[in-house]
Amino acid sequence: MKTYADFHRHSLNDRDAFWAEQAKRIDWHTPPQQVCDTSRPPFARWFVGGTTNLCHNAVDRHAAARPDDAALIWVSTEVGREIVYSFAQLHEEVQTMAAMLQAQGVGEGDRVLIYMPMIPEAAFAMLACARIGAIHSVVFGGFASVSLASRIDDAAPKLIVSADAGSRGGKVVPYKPLLDEAITLAAHKPERVLMVDRGLAPFTPVAGRDLDYAALRAQHAGAQVPVVWLESNRISYTLYTSGTTGKPKGVQRDVGGYAVALATSMDYVFGGKAGETYFSTSDIGWVVGHSYIVYGPLIAGMATLMYEGLPINPDAAIWWSLVEKYKVTVMFSAPTAVRVLKKHDPALLKRHDLSSLRALFLAGEPLDEPTGRWIAEALGVPIIDNYWQTETGWPLLTVAHHIPGVAPVPTRFGSPGVPMYGYDVQLLDEQTGEPLTEANQKGVLTIAHPLPPGCLQTVWGDDERFVRTYWSSVPGKQVYSTFDWGLRDEDGYTFILGRTDDVINVAGHRLGTREIEECISSHSAIAEVAVVGVADQLKGQVALAFVVLRDPAQASPALEAEVLKHVDGQLGAVARPARVHFVSLLPKTRSGKLLRRALQAVAEGRDPGDLTTLDDPTALAQVKTLLGHRSA
Ligand code: AMP
């Protein structure tokens, strides 16, 4: 048996041969002429000249071979419904939706923004776009009007697909008023809005703009819409993610590279087999939802379980009941969800037959050891931590256990694992840019050019921003920065030590503190604000806002509630800080730069480190007193 290290080396040293072999996993209409074009670093083009289609690979080829096998299993504990779509039925629904889009003039390269709850129509919409070469941009349903408006302006969609409402814990969450407000706020006006009316929240359609999905579905039922064969490097989708500035970045992905990367990971990393069921508890609004609710499992010919509901409703055994009922073999979730379940009766984990389950994959935030151990013991299957980002599209660090002829790397608690095949991962010294040669040194986790297939091509509409943001942060080197701190132990396991930028991670959700700050400072009572992420037992991190008021006398619990409501209304509850603290000044350097890391350290009760540049020490003293930290 080969060692994994050898296999990994081979994937880098014989890059083109390695990926040419993987490319055979998908159907190509025209085979690629070149595996990887690296002539214009840091850009990379994969499978140049090949034409293919994501929807064909996810749906059509399986519908032809195994039409009656389950493809999409939708379970909603919110509205009490379950529907199983076979590959043949999914094929039909997707074609119907594709016909609707085409009838509205949507074609290759047009953007379609999808703002939807976890309902099958959201997956149909994504696949329909992929089918006709339209570029989808899914915006997480938890975002509110201002977040949505900035994404509408950036993506400039021809059409938006949405629904009347989602539901959370039995409470209807209307989408339509937020969408209407977002369109009012946005400078770009979509021509059409395709509305799925679930009958949850009555709304008045906007005449001449809003279309009724049910009516159009009836009209286009049975439509046959051939797939559009796309050159591998055409754009499949954009997905917005937060960074250092307040303006979200549209992570842009290709077609062929993404399909190959997902197909490979479904086998080597997840060990998923056609005919089995994959269950990811994420949301289609996040990258995990794109890669491992919609595209990955379907490309692998698996049924994918799409769940609308809470993990604890009707009780904390709901996920396990689904594992039993649908014989889930591979499951994917986030550490926060496990921490939520951990608060409930452990007997709930023994109530169902979980013998089909082979592994649980956890990602999105650090997996703490107690949580990892608890769920490993409870389930009795391997718990596989995996680290990646919206930008990479598939795991960058993990332990791949399903590579034929390669000895599996054992898991190690606290570390997601080792670099995956195709990723030339380097830990670099932040100051010098030099590789860290000794074990257990903290550095910036970077990837050398070219990024493997499936990773972002660029930032939508802004190549310059792509280069400036991702490839220019390490001195003297053009390498991709993950903006995460990492450390490698003696055995080569990488540990993630948090972000190097102002991004925070709340319950596995990536949020930009700048975006939250911009929102809070737009409130008329606020003069200045700093938002930092602080450690939280349940959610990993929560956001805390420190606010300087225009009129300090206004500070009150009522104003705090008002500011939180302001964030809910503009960005969405997902971005709401845990607290808003009123202070008289923020910790800054003499030149006026906000000392966020010091603020964060003090808020977490840690030593803030070197404070020689701090202008006025009372700023941090205030925070200490406020939060009741005695020593920091
Ligand atoms: P997102 O783009 O929303 O997937 O967030 C990506 C970020 O989440 C990474 O850059 C990390 O900071 C964090 N992250 C994701 N997975 C892990 C993991 N397994 N362990 C530690 N941090 C993680």
XYZ file of C-alpha atoms and ligand atoms in Angstrom, residues 240-242 251 286-288 335 362-367 384-392 397 414-416 482-485 495-501 503-505 508-511, ligand 1:
68
model
C -21.183 35.626 -2.020
C -18.936 35.438 0.952
C -17.603 37.873 3.503
C -16.843 33.657 -5.456
C -23.831 28.160 1.816
C -21.062 26.475 -0.097
C -21.653 23.143 1.649
C -19.873 21.215 15.100
C -18.122 17.963 10.253
C -16.939 21.286 8.850
C -17.362 25.023 8.877
C -15.674 25.815 12.186
C -13.163 24.216 14.525
C -14.294 20.919 15.987
C -14.284 13.296 9.989
C -13.383 16.925 10.531
C -12.778 18.698 7.251
C -11.552 22.190 6.617
C -12.335 24.276 3.566
C -13.874 27.531 2.437
C -16.459 28.963 0.091
C -13.496 29.733 -2.140
C -12.157 26.193 -2.387
C -7.619 19.536 4.814
C -8.403 18.925 17.094
C -6.954 18.728 13.583
C -8.969 18.476 10.368
C -6.823 31.230 3.163
C -6.705 33.991 5.802
C -6.500 31.291 8.435
C -3.707 30.735 10.919
C -4.431 22.644 13.217
C -6.506 25.734 12.431
C -5.987 28.605 14.834
C -8.486 31.197 13.643
C -8.675 33.871 10.991
C -6.003 36.375 10.135
C -8.618 38.890 8.945
C -14.000 37.461 9.404
C -15.801 35.716 12.242
C -17.481 32.369 12.390
C -20.345 27.757 11.244
C -21.649 30.843 9.434
C -18.988 33.116 8.040
C -19.643 36.782 8.686
P -16.925 29.382 4.671
O -16.322 30.088 3.525
O -18.211 29.969 5.126
O -17.016 27.907 4.425
O -15.937 29.566 5.906
C -14.615 29.134 5.791
C -13.881 29.371 7.062
O -14.465 28.611 8.132
C -12.440 28.921 7.003
O -11.611 29.871 6.397
C -12.134 28.671 8.468
O -11.867 29.877 9.132
C -13.450 28.111 8.984
N -13.474 26.640 8.914
C -14.115 25.877 8.021
N -13.954 24.569 8.293
C -13.191 24.478 9.392
C -12.664 23.388 10.175
N -12.928 22.130 9.872
N -11.887 23.707 11.225
C -11.612 24.986 11.543
N -12.088 26.045 10.858
C -12.877 25.807 9.799
